[in-house]
Amino acid sequence: LDSYRRMGGVNAILVDYLYEVLDRVDGALARRVLLSMICEKGTKVALSVAEMAESTDIPRQSLEPVLASLVQARILRQLCDLG
């Protein structure tokens, strides 16, 4: 419990983990991807790769490796096949 408190609690631990993941991938691209998944009301929205490519103006071939890295790091969850 002391280690947990020294690390700043759950919020600090999760934020640190997210920044570690973003450092391993194209961080700017990953941020655009994550922001595209938040609707106007501030809630999350599930998007297909095609919808994400359209809303971010990022080509699908550039999106797919970033999405795969975010899924592997458990930042995102894949709901169906990317094909």
Coordinates of N, CA, C and O in Angstrom, one line a residue:
L1 N 0.8 -1.2 0.0 CA 0.0 0.0 0.0 C 0.9 1.3 0.0 O 0.5 2.2 -0.6
D2 N 2.0 1.2 0.7 CA 2.9 2.4 0.7 C 3.4 2.7 -0.7 O 3.5 3.8 -1.1
S3 N 3.8 1.6 -1.4 CA 4.3 1.8 -2.8 C 3.2 2.4 -3.7 O 3.5 3.3 -4.5
Y4 N 2.0 1.9 -3.5 CA 0.9 2.5 -4.3 C 0.7 4.0 -4.0 O 0.6 4.8 -4.9
R5 N 0.8 4.4 -2.8 CA 0.7 5.8 -2.4 C 1.8 6.6 -2.9 O 1.7 7.7 -3.4
R6 N 3.1 6.0 -2.8 CA 4.2 6.8 -3.3 C 4.2 7.0 -4.8 O 4.7 8.0 -5.3
M7 N 3.5 6.0 -5.5 CA 3.4 6.2 -7.0 C 2.3 7.2 -7.4 O 2.1 7.5 -8.5
G8 N 1.5 7.6 -6.4 CA 0.5 8.6 -6.7 C -0.9 8.1 -6.8 O -1.8 8.8 -7.2
G9 N -1.1 6.8 -6.5 CA -2.5 6.3 -6.6 C -2.8 5.9 -8.0 O -2.0 6.0 -9.0
V10 N -4.0 5.4 -8.2 CA -4.4 4.8 -9.5 C -4.3 5.8 -10.7 O -3.9 5.5 -11.7
N11 N -4.8 7.1 -10.5 CA -4.7 8.0 -11.6 C -3.3 8.3 -12.1 O -3.0 8.3 -13.3
A12 N -2.4 8.5 -11.2 CA -1.0 8.8 -11.5 C -0.4 7.5 -12.2 O 0.3 7.7 -13.2
I13 N -0.7 6.4 -11.7 CA -0.1 5.1 -12.3 C -0.6 5.0 -13.7 O 0.1 4.6 -14.6
L14 N -1.9 5.2 -13.9 CA -2.5 5.0 -15.3 C -2.0 6.1 -16.2 O -1.7 5.8 -17.4
V15 N -1.9 7.3 -15.8 CA -1.3 8.4 -16.6 C 0.1 8.1 -17.0 O 0.5 8.2 -18.2
D16 N 0.9 7.6 -16.1 CA 2.3 7.3 -16.4 C 2.4 6.1 -17.4 O 3.2 6.2 -18.3
Y17 N 1.5 5.1 -17.2 CA 1.5 4.0 -18.2 C 1.1 4.5 -19.6 O 1.7 4.1 -20.6
L18 N 0.1 5.4 -19.7 CA -0.3 5.9 -20.9 C 0.8 6.6 -21.6 O 1.1 6.4 -22.8
Y19 N 1.5 7.4 -20.9 CA 2.7 8.2 -21.5 C 3.8 7.2 -21.9 O 4.4 7.5 -22.9
E20 N 4.0 6.2 -21.2 CA 5.0 5.2 -21.6 C 4.6 4.5 -22.9 O 5.5 4.4 -23.8
V21 N 3.4 4.2 -23.0 CA 2.9 3.6 -24.3 C 3.0 4.6 -25.4 O 3.5 4.3 -26.5
L22 N 2.6 5.8 -25.2 CA 2.7 6.9 -26.2 C 4.1 7.1 -26.7 O 4.4 7.4 -27.8
D23 N 5.1 7.0 -25.8 CA 6.5 7.1 -26.1 C 7.0 6.0 -27.0 O 7.9 6.2 -27.8
R24 N 6.3 4.8 -27.0 CA 6.7 3.7 -27.8 C 6.1 3.7 -29.2 O 6.6 3.0 -30.1
V25 N 5.1 4.5 -29.4 CA 4.4 4.5 -30.7 C 4.5 6.0 -31.2 O 5.1 6.8 -30.5
D26 N 4.0 6.2 -32.3 CA 3.9 7.6 -32.8 C 2.9 8.4 -31.9 O 1.7 8.3 -32.1
G27 N 3.4 9.0 -30.9 CA 2.6 9.7 -29.9 C 1.6 10.7 -30.4 O 0.4 10.7 -30.0
A28 N 2.0 11.5 -31.4 CA 1.1 12.5 -31.9 C -0.1 11.8 -32.7 O -1.2 12.2 -32.5
L29 N 0.2 10.7 -33.4 CA -0.8 10.0 -34.1 C -1.7 9.3 -33.1 O -2.9 9.3 -33.3
A30 N -1.1 8.7 -32.1 CA -1.9 8.0 -31.1 C -2.8 8.9 -30.4 O -4.0 8.6 -30.1
R31 N -2.4 10.1 -30.1 CA -3.2 11.1 -29.4 C -4.4 11.5 -30.3 O -5.5 11.6 -29.8
R32 N -4.2 11.7 -31.6 CA -5.3 12.0 -32.5 C -6.3 10.8 -32.5 O -7.5 11.1 -32.5
V33 N -5.8 9.6 -32.5 CA -6.7 8.5 -32.5 C -7.5 8.4 -31.2 O -8.7 8.3 -31.3
L34 N -6.9 8.6 -30.1 CA -7.6 8.6 -28.8 C -8.6 9.7 -28.7 O -9.8 9.5 -28.3
L35 N -8.2 10.9 -29.2 CA -9.2 12.0 -29.1 C -10.3 11.8 -30.1 O -11.5 12.3 -29.8
S36 N -10.1 11.1 -31.2 CA -11.2 10.9 -32.1 C -12.3 10.0 -31.5 O -13.4 9.9 -32.1
M37 N -11.9 9.3 -30.5 CA -12.9 8.3 -29.9 C -13.7 8.9 -28.7 O -14.3 8.2 -28.0
I38 N -13.6 10.3 -28.6 CA -14.4 11.0 -27.6 C -15.4 11.8 -28.3 O -15.1 12.6 -29.1
C39 N -16.7 11.6 -27.9 CA -17.7 12.4 -28.6 C -17.9 13.8 -28.0 O -17.2 14.1 -27.0
E40 N -18.7 14.6 -28.5 CA -18.9 15.9 -28.0 C -19.4 16.0 -26.6 O -19.1 17.0 -25.9
K41 N -20.0 15.0 -26.1 CA -20.5 15.0 -24.7 C -19.4 14.5 -23.7 O -19.6 14.4 -22.6
G42 N -18.2 14.2 -24.3 CA -17.1 13.8 -23.4 C -17.1 12.3 -23.1 O -16.4 11.8 -22.3
T43 N -18.0 11.5 -23.8 CA -18.0 10.1 -23.6 C -17.3 9.4 -24.7 O -17.1 9.9 -25.8
K44 N -16.9 8.1 -24.5 CA -16.2 7.4 -25.5 C -17.2 6.8 -26.6 O -18.3 6.6 -26.3
V45 N -16.6 6.7 -27.8 CA -17.4 6.1 -28.9 C -16.6 5.1 -29.6 O -15.4 5.3 -29.7
A46 N -17.2 4.0 -30.0 CA -16.5 3.0 -30.7 C -16.5 3.3 -32.2 O -17.6 3.7 -32.7
L47 N -15.4 3.3 -32.9 CA -15.3 3.6 -34.3 C -14.6 2.4 -35.0 O -13.7 1.8 -34.5
S48 N -15.0 2.2 -36.2 CA -14.3 1.3 -37.1 C -13.0 2.0 -37.6 O -12.9 3.2 -37.5
V49 N -12.1 1.2 -38.1 CA -10.9 1.8 -38.6 C -11.2 2.7 -39.8 O -10.6 3.8 -39.8
A50 N -12.1 2.4 -40.6 CA -12.5 3.3 -41.7 C -13.1 4.6 -41.2 O -12.7 5.7 -41.7
E51 N -14.0 4.5 -40.2 CA -14.5 5.7 -39.6 C -13.4 6.6 -38.9 O -13.4 7.8 -39.1
M52 N -12.5 5.9 -38.3 CA -11.4 6.7 -37.6 C -10.5 7.3 -38.7 O -10.1 8.5 -38.5
A53 N -10.2 6.6 -39.7 CA -9.4 7.2 -40.8 C -10.1 8.4 -41.4 O -9.4 9.4 -41.6
E54 N -11.4 8.3 -41.6 CA -12.1 9.5 -42.2 C -12.2 10.6 -41.2 O -11.9 11.8 -41.6
S55 N -12.4 10.4 -39.9 CA -12.6 11.5 -39.0 C -11.3 12.2 -38.6 O -11.2 13.3 -38.2
T56 N -10.2 11.4 -38.8 CA -8.8 12.0 -38.4 C -8.0 12.4 -39.6 O -7.0 13.0 -39.5
D57 N -8.5 12.1 -40.8 CA -7.7 12.3 -42.0 C -6.3 11.6 -42.0 O -5.4 12.1 -42.5
I58 N -6.3 10.5 -41.4 CA -5.1 9.6 -41.3 C -5.3 8.4 -42.2 O -6.3 7.7 -42.0
P59 N -4.4 8.1 -43.1 CA -4.6 6.9 -43.9 C -4.7 5.7 -43.1 O -4.0 5.5 -42.1
R60 N -5.5 4.7 -43.5 CA -5.7 3.5 -42.8 C -4.4 2.8 -42.6 O -4.1 2.2 -41.5
Q61 N -3.5 2.7 -43.6 CA -2.2 2.0 -43.4 C -1.3 2.7 -42.4 O -0.5 2.0 -41.8
S62 N -1.5 3.9 -42.1 CA -0.8 4.6 -41.0 C -1.5 4.3 -39.6 O -0.8 4.3 -38.6
L63 N -2.8 4.2 -39.7 CA -3.6 3.9 -38.4 C -3.4 2.6 -37.9 O -3.2 2.4 -36.6
E64 N -3.4 1.6 -38.7 CA -3.4 0.2 -38.3 C -2.2 -0.2 -37.3 O -2.5 -0.8 -36.3
P65 N -1.0 0.2 -37.6 CA 0.1 -0.2 -36.6 C -0.1 0.5 -35.3 O 0.2 -0.1 -34.2
V66 N -0.6 1.8 -35.3 CA -0.8 2.5 -34.0 C -1.9 1.8 -33.3 O -1.8 1.6 -32.0
L67 N -3.0 1.5 -33.9 CA -4.1 0.8 -33.3 C -3.7 -0.5 -32.7 O -4.0 -0.9 -31.6
A68 N -2.9 -1.3 -33.5 CA -2.4 -2.6 -33.0 C -1.5 -2.4 -31.7 O -1.7 -3.2 -30.8
S69 N -0.7 -1.4 -31.7 CA 0.1 -1.1 -30.5 C -0.7 -0.7 -29.3 O -0.5 -1.2 -28.2
L70 N -1.8 0.1 -29.5 CA -2.6 0.5 -28.4 C -3.5 -0.7 -27.9 O -3.8 -0.8 -26.7
V71 N -3.9 -1.6 -28.8 CA -4.6 -2.8 -28.4 C -3.7 -3.7 -27.6 O -4.0 -4.2 -26.5
Q72 N -2.5 -3.9 -28.1 CA -1.5 -4.8 -27.4 C -1.2 -4.2 -26.0 O -1.0 -5.0 -25.1
A73 N -1.1 -2.9 -25.9 CA -0.8 -2.3 -24.6 C -2.1 -2.2 -23.7 O -2.0 -1.7 -22.6
R74 N -3.2 -2.7 -24.2 CA -4.5 -2.6 -23.5 C -5.0 -1.2 -23.2 O -5.8 -1.0 -22.3
I75 N -4.6 -0.3 -24.1 CA -5.2 1.1 -24.0 C -6.5 1.1 -24.7 O -7.5 1.7 -24.3
L76 N -6.6 0.3 -25.8 CA -7.8 0.2 -26.6 C -8.2 -1.3 -26.6 O -7.4 -2.2 -26.4
R77 N -9.5 -1.5 -26.9 CA -10.0 -2.9 -27.0 C -10.6 -3.0 -28.4 O -11.4 -2.2 -28.8
Q78 N -10.2 -4.1 -29.0 CA -10.7 -4.4 -30.4 C -12.0 -5.1 -30.2 O -12.1 -6.2 -29.6
L79 N -13.1 -4.6 -30.8 CA -14.4 -5.2 -30.7 C -14.7 -6.2 -31.8 O -15.5 -7.1 -31.7
C80 N -14.0 -6.0 -33.0 CA -14.2 -7.0 -34.1 C -12.9 -7.0 -34.9 O -12.0 -6.2 -34.7
D81 N -12.9 -7.8 -35.9 CA -11.7 -8.0 -36.7 C -11.5 -6.7 -37.5 O -12.4 -6.0 -38.0
L82 N -10.2 -6.3 -37.6 CA -9.8 -5.1 -38.3 C -10.0 -5.2 -39.8 O -10.0 -4.2 -40.5
G83 N -10.1 -6.4 -40.3 CA -10.3 -6.5 -41.8 C -11.5 -6.0 -42.2 O -11.8 -5.3 -43.1

